[in-house]
Amino acid sequence: MTFKDGILEDVQYTPATHMGGGITPSLIILHDTASSLSEGSAADYLQNNDAKVSVHFVIELNGKLRQLVPINRRANHAGASSYHGRKSCNGFSIGIELVNPGKMRAAGANGITWFGATVENDRPYTVEIAETPEHGRGMWMHYPEAQLDTLIWLLRLLFAECDTLQDIRAHWYVSPGRKVDTNPLFPMEQIRSHILGRDDPAEDEANRVSQPVSLNELVVTSSNGDTLNMRRWPSFNPNVIAKIPDGTPVPVLRRGTFAGRDWLQVFYAGQEGWIVASYADPVTYALPR
């Protein structure tokens, strides 16, 4: 798949009303839409709105990709911003929006968005409370695997196409104190490490950070009828080593938390690998009477 005149071929392209002149991108800025989770809602708004906001790409929760601005044209996505002393990031960056509700307030185990919608803490869109100096304390939604897979695929294409690209950052990094996206559950360092050619820190940390489990612990994969990716190490970089059918019982070897997400090391098809814990249900045994 290639770009032609800054537009990615075979991907839906609906040109934004508000775009500027030519740019030479050296930075990619990642955003949360802080919007409805309904497919197309955020992309439609970013295509044409009174605030004159726009972005190059939108990635839906299911991984569907839509382009709104050619990568060699300016989009209005970063606002007041600065990257290592260079101001007005719109003039040298590509913006990618990830559909996500943004910062929420807790309502029991669920989250309430700024626009009053409830995001239930249930697969596939799990939420949890987290706090960092950059984000403050809030309830946040995890990024679905399909969405992160598309993001990594797109980033690889962009860096292959644009030899001027040098870095990937979150919106909060270039607009500190004004923005909090992407949220604290986003695996930024793992993604930067892979795309920018460094070792994946999750690979090195997997055995050091995780803990062995009790003997004979089993889980059953629960992926809503789809196969579940088993990965060489606990991150969403392209390291899938097997696909486990839904409803498969697998023994658990270790468990750990990486980039704010719980993972399990399991044994399947003669090899060890990692799965997201929220897609596995514990096996319980009824005691004899």
mmCIF file of N, CA and C in Angstrom, residues 10-85:
data_model
loop_
_atom_site.group_PDB
_atom_site.id
_atom_site.type_symbol
_atom_site.label_atom_id
_atom_site.label_comp_id
_atom_site.label_asym_id
_atom_site.label_seq_id
_atom_site.Cartn_x
_atom_site.Cartn_y
_atom_site.Cartn_z
ATOM 1 N N ASP A 10 -6.335 2.999 -1.237
ATOM 2 C CA ASP A 10 -7.205 1.926 -0.743
ATOM 3 C C ASP A 10 -7.681 2.144 0.686
ATOM 4 N N VAL A 11 -7.601 3.387 1.160
ATOM 5 C CA VAL A 11 -8.162 3.775 2.455
ATOM 6 C C VAL A 11 -9.172 4.886 2.208
ATOM 7 N N GLN A 12 -10.280 4.864 2.947
ATOM 8 C CA GLN A 12 -11.304 5.880 2.756
ATOM 9 C C GLN A 12 -10.721 7.273 2.969
ATOM 10 N N TYR A 13 -10.904 8.143 1.979
ATOM 11 C CA TYR A 13 -10.422 9.520 2.058
ATOM 12 C C TYR A 13 -11.589 10.466 1.848
ATOM 13 N N THR A 14 -11.872 11.263 2.856
ATOM 14 C CA THR A 14 -12.920 12.282 2.773
ATOM 15 C C THR A 14 -12.277 13.606 3.155
ATOM 16 N N PRO A 15 -11.923 14.445 2.203
ATOM 17 C CA PRO A 15 -11.123 15.638 2.483
ATOM 18 C C PRO A 15 -11.787 16.591 3.460
ATOM 19 N N ALA A 16 -11.005 17.036 4.446
ATOM 20 C CA ALA A 16 -11.501 17.987 5.435
ATOM 21 C C ALA A 16 -11.711 19.351 4.797
ATOM 22 N N THR A 17 -12.713 20.039 5.259
ATOM 23 C CA THR A 17 -12.978 21.383 4.761
ATOM 24 C C THR A 17 -11.849 22.336 5.121
ATOM 25 N N HIS A 18 -11.294 22.151 6.309
ATOM 26 C CA HIS A 18 -10.294 23.093 6.800
ATOM 27 C C HIS A 18 -8.912 22.445 6.804
ATOM 28 N N MET A 19 -8.134 22.736 5.777
ATOM 29 C CA MET A 19 -6.751 22.279 5.708
ATOM 30 C C MET A 19 -5.916 23.403 5.128
ATOM 31 N N GLY A 20 -4.617 23.372 5.436
ATOM 32 C CA GLY A 20 -3.741 24.441 5.003
ATOM 33 C C GLY A 20 -2.835 24.029 3.869
ATOM 34 N N GLY A 21 -1.754 24.786 3.710
ATOM 35 C CA GLY A 21 -0.821 24.551 2.617
ATOM 36 C C GLY A 21 0.139 23.428 2.897
ATOM 37 N N GLY A 22 1.168 23.359 2.092
ATOM 38 C CA GLY A 22 2.109 22.251 2.166
ATOM 39 C C GLY A 22 2.968 22.278 3.418
ATOM 40 N N ILE A 23 3.330 21.087 3.906
ATOM 41 C CA ILE A 23 4.235 20.938 5.039
ATOM 42 C C ILE A 23 5.245 19.848 4.727
ATOM 43 N N THR A 24 6.349 19.882 5.458
ATOM 44 C CA THR A 24 7.315 18.788 5.455
ATOM 45 C C THR A 24 7.304 18.197 6.857
ATOM 46 N N PRO A 25 6.610 17.089 7.061
ATOM 47 C CA PRO A 25 6.410 16.585 8.438
ATOM 48 C C PRO A 25 7.674 15.965 9.031
ATOM 49 N N SER A 26 7.932 16.313 10.288
ATOM 50 C CA SER A 26 9.033 15.694 11.028
ATOM 51 C C SER A 26 8.549 15.046 12.323
ATOM 52 N N LEU A 27 7.271 15.212 12.641
ATOM 53 C CA LEU A 27 6.721 14.742 13.916
ATOM 54 C C LEU A 27 5.328 14.169 13.683
ATOM 55 N N ILE A 28 4.987 13.111 14.420
ATOM 56 C CA ILE A 28 3.621 12.598 14.459
ATOM 57 C C ILE A 28 3.064 12.853 15.849
ATOM 58 N N ILE A 29 1.872 13.443 15.908
ATOM 59 C CA ILE A 29 1.205 13.729 17.172
ATOM 60 C C ILE A 29 -0.036 12.859 17.274
ATOM 61 N N LEU A 30 -0.148 12.131 18.378
ATOM 62 C CA LEU A 30 -1.275 11.241 18.613
ATOM 63 C C LEU A 30 -2.273 11.904 19.546
ATOM 64 N N HIS A 31 -3.565 11.768 19.220
ATOM 65 C CA HIS A 31 -4.647 12.410 19.952
ATOM 66 C C HIS A 31 -5.708 11.400 20.354
ATOM 67 N N ASP A 32 -6.485 11.739 21.369
ATOM 68 C CA ASP A 32 -7.778 11.104 21.641
ATOM 69 C C ASP A 32 -8.871 12.024 21.108
ATOM 70 N N THR A 33 -9.918 11.439 20.557
ATOM 71 C CA THR A 33 -11.004 12.266 20.047
ATOM 72 C C THR A 33 -11.834 12.891 21.160
ATOM 73 N N ALA A 34 -11.853 12.264 22.352
ATOM 74 C CA ALA A 34 -12.709 12.725 23.465
ATOM 75 C C ALA A 34 -14.131 12.934 22.963
ATOM 76 N N SER A 35 -14.653 11.892 22.345
ATOM 77 C CA SER A 35 -15.922 12.000 21.633
ATOM 78 C C SER A 35 -16.768 10.755 21.838
ATOM 79 N N SER A 36 -17.921 10.760 21.190
ATOM 80 C CA SER A 36 -18.754 9.566 21.102
ATOM 81 C C SER A 36 -17.943 8.416 20.515
ATOM 82 N N LEU A 37 -18.257 7.197 20.945
ATOM 83 C CA LEU A 37 -17.563 6.021 20.435
ATOM 84 C C LEU A 37 -18.216 5.466 19.168
ATOM 85 N N SER A 38 -19.298 6.051 18.724
ATOM 86 C CA SER A 38 -20.005 5.576 17.532
ATOM 87 C C SER A 38 -19.118 5.741 16.300
ATOM 88 N N GLU A 39 -19.043 4.684 15.496
ATOM 89 C CA GLU A 39 -18.189 4.728 14.315
ATOM 90 C C GLU A 39 -18.594 5.870 13.385
ATOM 91 N N GLY A 40 -17.618 6.651 12.977
ATOM 92 C CA GLY A 40 -17.835 7.748 12.049
ATOM 93 C C GLY A 40 -18.155 9.070 12.698
ATOM 94 N N SER A 41 -18.561 9.075 13.961
ATOM 95 C CA SER A 41 -18.976 10.309 14.615
ATOM 96 C C SER A 41 -17.836 11.322 14.682
ATOM 97 N N ALA A 42 -16.691 10.913 15.200
ATOM 98 C CA ALA A 42 -15.557 11.826 15.328
ATOM 99 C C ALA A 42 -14.999 12.214 13.969
ATOM 100 N N ALA A 43 -14.899 11.241 13.066
ATOM 101 C CA ALA A 43 -14.347 11.531 11.738
ATOM 102 C C ALA A 43 -15.230 12.518 10.984
ATOM 103 N N ASP A 44 -16.547 12.368 11.083
ATOM 104 C CA ASP A 44 -17.457 13.304 10.416
ATOM 105 C C ASP A 44 -17.283 14.720 10.960
ATOM 106 N N TYR A 45 -17.130 14.823 12.276
ATOM 107 C CA TYR A 45 -16.940 16.146 12.876
ATOM 108 C C TYR A 45 -15.627 16.768 12.412
ATOM 109 N N LEU A 46 -14.562 15.975 12.418
ATOM 110 C CA LEU A 46 -13.254 16.502 12.041
ATOM 111 C C LEU A 46 -13.154 16.808 10.548
ATOM 112 N N GLN A 47 -14.067 16.260 9.777
ATOM 113 C CA GLN A 47 -14.090 16.575 8.349
ATOM 114 C C GLN A 47 -14.617 17.984 8.108
ATOM 115 N N ASN A 48 -15.584 18.415 8.922
ATOM 116 C CA ASN A 48 -16.169 19.745 8.715
ATOM 117 C C ASN A 48 -16.815 20.213 10.012
ATOM 118 N N ASN A 49 -16.327 21.301 10.579
ATOM 119 C CA ASN A 49 -16.872 21.822 11.825
ATOM 120 C C ASN A 49 -16.608 23.321 11.923
ATOM 121 N N ASP A 50 -17.404 23.989 12.734
ATOM 122 C CA ASP A 50 -17.280 25.439 12.884
ATOM 123 C C ASP A 50 -15.992 25.856 13.586
ATOM 124 N N ALA A 51 -15.424 24.942 14.384
ATOM 125 C CA ALA A 51 -14.175 25.272 15.080
ATOM 126 C C ALA A 51 -12.961 25.224 14.150
ATOM 127 N N LYS A 52 -13.156 24.755 12.926
ATOM 128 C CA LYS A 52 -12.106 24.668 11.908
ATOM 129 C C LYS A 52 -10.969 23.729 12.320
ATOM 130 N N VAL A 53 -11.321 22.705 13.113
ATOM 131 C CA VAL A 53 -10.358 21.687 13.517
ATOM 132 C C VAL A 53 -10.326 20.584 12.461
ATOM 133 N N SER A 54 -9.147 20.038 12.218
ATOM 134 C CA SER A 54 -9.016 18.921 11.275
ATOM 135 C C SER A 54 -7.832 18.066 11.688
ATOM 136 N N VAL A 55 -7.688 16.927 11.046
ATOM 137 C CA VAL A 55 -6.610 15.997 11.375
ATOM 138 C C VAL A 55 -6.329 15.151 10.143
ATOM 139 N N HIS A 56 -5.177 14.532 10.112
ATOM 140 C CA HIS A 56 -4.821 13.726 8.936
ATOM 141 C C HIS A 56 -5.535 12.377 8.913
ATOM 142 N N PHE A 57 -5.574 11.674 10.078
ATOM 143 C CA PHE A 57 -6.166 10.340 10.132
ATOM 144 C C PHE A 57 -7.021 10.181 11.387
ATOM 145 N N VAL A 58 -8.053 9.341 11.273
ATOM 146 C CA VAL A 58 -8.865 8.919 12.418
ATOM 147 C C VAL A 58 -8.898 7.393 12.421
ATOM 148 N N ILE A 59 -8.632 6.795 13.590
ATOM 149 C CA ILE A 59 -8.684 5.340 13.722
ATOM 150 C C ILE A 59 -9.813 4.984 14.673
ATOM 151 N N GLU A 60 -10.777 4.203 14.178
ATOM 152 C CA GLU A 60 -11.927 3.800 14.974
ATOM 153 C C GLU A 60 -11.537 2.707 15.974
ATOM 154 N N LEU A 61 -12.444 2.425 16.903
ATOM 155 C CA LEU A 61 -12.198 1.390 17.903
ATOM 156 C C LEU A 61 -11.976 0.020 17.266
ATOM 157 N N ASN A 62 -12.644 -0.238 16.150
ATOM 158 C CA ASN A 62 -12.514 -1.531 15.471
ATOM 159 C C ASN A 62 -11.330 -1.581 14.514
ATOM 160 N N GLY A 63 -10.525 -0.515 14.478
ATOM 161 C CA GLY A 63 -9.350 -0.480 13.627
ATOM 162 C C GLY A 63 -9.571 0.138 12.264
ATOM 163 N N LYS A 64 -10.803 0.487 11.934
ATOM 164 C CA LYS A 64 -11.071 1.094 10.636
ATOM 165 C C LYS A 64 -10.382 2.447 10.539
ATOM 166 N N LEU A 65 -9.778 2.707 9.379
ATOM 167 C CA LEU A 65 -8.973 3.908 9.175
ATOM 168 C C LEU A 65 -9.626 4.828 8.150
ATOM 169 N N ARG A 66 -9.561 6.119 8.435
ATOM 170 C CA ARG A 66 -10.092 7.125 7.515
ATOM 171 C C ARG A 66 -9.104 8.282 7.437
ATOM 172 N N GLN A 67 -8.810 8.738 6.243
ATOM 173 C CA GLN A 67 -7.913 9.880 6.055
ATOM 174 C C GLN A 67 -8.721 11.118 5.689
ATOM 175 N N LEU A 68 -8.322 12.265 6.263
ATOM 176 C CA LEU A 68 -9.046 13.517 6.039
ATOM 177 C C LEU A 68 -8.176 14.596 5.403
ATOM 178 N N VAL A 69 -6.877 14.510 5.594
ATOM 179 C CA VAL A 69 -5.953 15.517 5.062
ATOM 180 C C VAL A 69 -4.733 14.792 4.504
ATOM 181 N N PRO A 70 -4.241 15.169 3.313
ATOM 182 C CA PRO A 70 -3.009 14.556 2.800
ATOM 183 C C PRO A 70 -1.847 14.804 3.758
ATOM 184 N N ILE A 71 -0.914 13.871 3.811
ATOM 185 C CA ILE A 71 0.173 13.981 4.781
ATOM 186 C C ILE A 71 1.147 15.100 4.438
ATOM 187 N N ASN A 72 1.053 15.668 3.248
ATOM 188 C CA ASN A 72 1.920 16.787 2.888
ATOM 189 C C ASN A 72 1.186 18.129 2.966
ATOM 190 N N ARG A 73 0.016 18.133 3.630
ATOM 191 C CA ARG A 73 -0.748 19.353 3.841
ATOM 192 C C ARG A 73 -0.950 19.585 5.338
ATOM 193 N N ARG A 74 -1.140 20.819 5.726
ATOM 194 C CA ARG A 74 -1.328 21.192 7.121
ATOM 195 C C ARG A 74 -2.742 20.868 7.583
ATOM 196 N N ALA A 75 -2.854 20.248 8.773
ATOM 197 C CA ALA A 75 -4.144 20.037 9.432
ATOM 198 C C ALA A 75 -4.140 20.809 10.751
ATOM 199 N N ASN A 76 -5.321 21.189 11.207
ATOM 200 C CA ASN A 76 -5.451 22.007 12.418
ATOM 201 C C ASN A 76 -5.749 21.110 13.626
ATOM 202 N N HIS A 77 -4.748 20.399 14.104
ATOM 203 C CA HIS A 77 -4.982 19.383 15.131
ATOM 204 C C HIS A 77 -4.287 19.655 16.458
ATOM 205 N N ALA A 78 -3.192 20.410 16.477
ATOM 206 C CA ALA A 78 -2.389 20.540 17.692
ATOM 207 C C ALA A 78 -2.653 21.824 18.469
ATOM 208 N N GLY A 79 -3.163 22.866 17.824
ATOM 209 C CA GLY A 79 -3.412 24.121 18.508
ATOM 210 C C GLY A 79 -2.120 24.748 19.019
ATOM 211 N N ALA A 80 -2.218 25.481 20.128
ATOM 212 C CA ALA A 80 -1.031 26.081 20.742
ATOM 213 C C ALA A 80 -0.113 24.967 21.220
ATOM 214 N N SER A 81 1.077 24.894 20.660
ATOM 215 C CA SER A 81 1.937 23.739 20.914
ATOM 216 C C SER A 81 3.385 24.101 20.647
ATOM 217 N N SER A 82 4.274 23.275 21.218
ATOM 218 C CA SER A 82 5.704 23.484 21.024
ATOM 219 C C SER A 82 6.416 22.148 21.174
ATOM 220 N N TYR A 83 7.341 21.883 20.268
ATOM 221 C CA TYR A 83 8.120 20.642 20.318
ATOM 222 C C TYR A 83 9.604 20.996 20.355
ATOM 223 N N HIS A 84 10.228 20.791 21.489
ATOM 224 C CA HIS A 84 11.652 21.038 21.678
ATOM 225 C C HIS A 84 12.053 22.434 21.191
ATOM 226 N N GLY A 85 11.239 23.413 21.586
ATOM 227 C CA GLY A 85 11.515 24.807 21.261
ATOM 228 C C GLY A 85 10.933 25.287 19.952
#
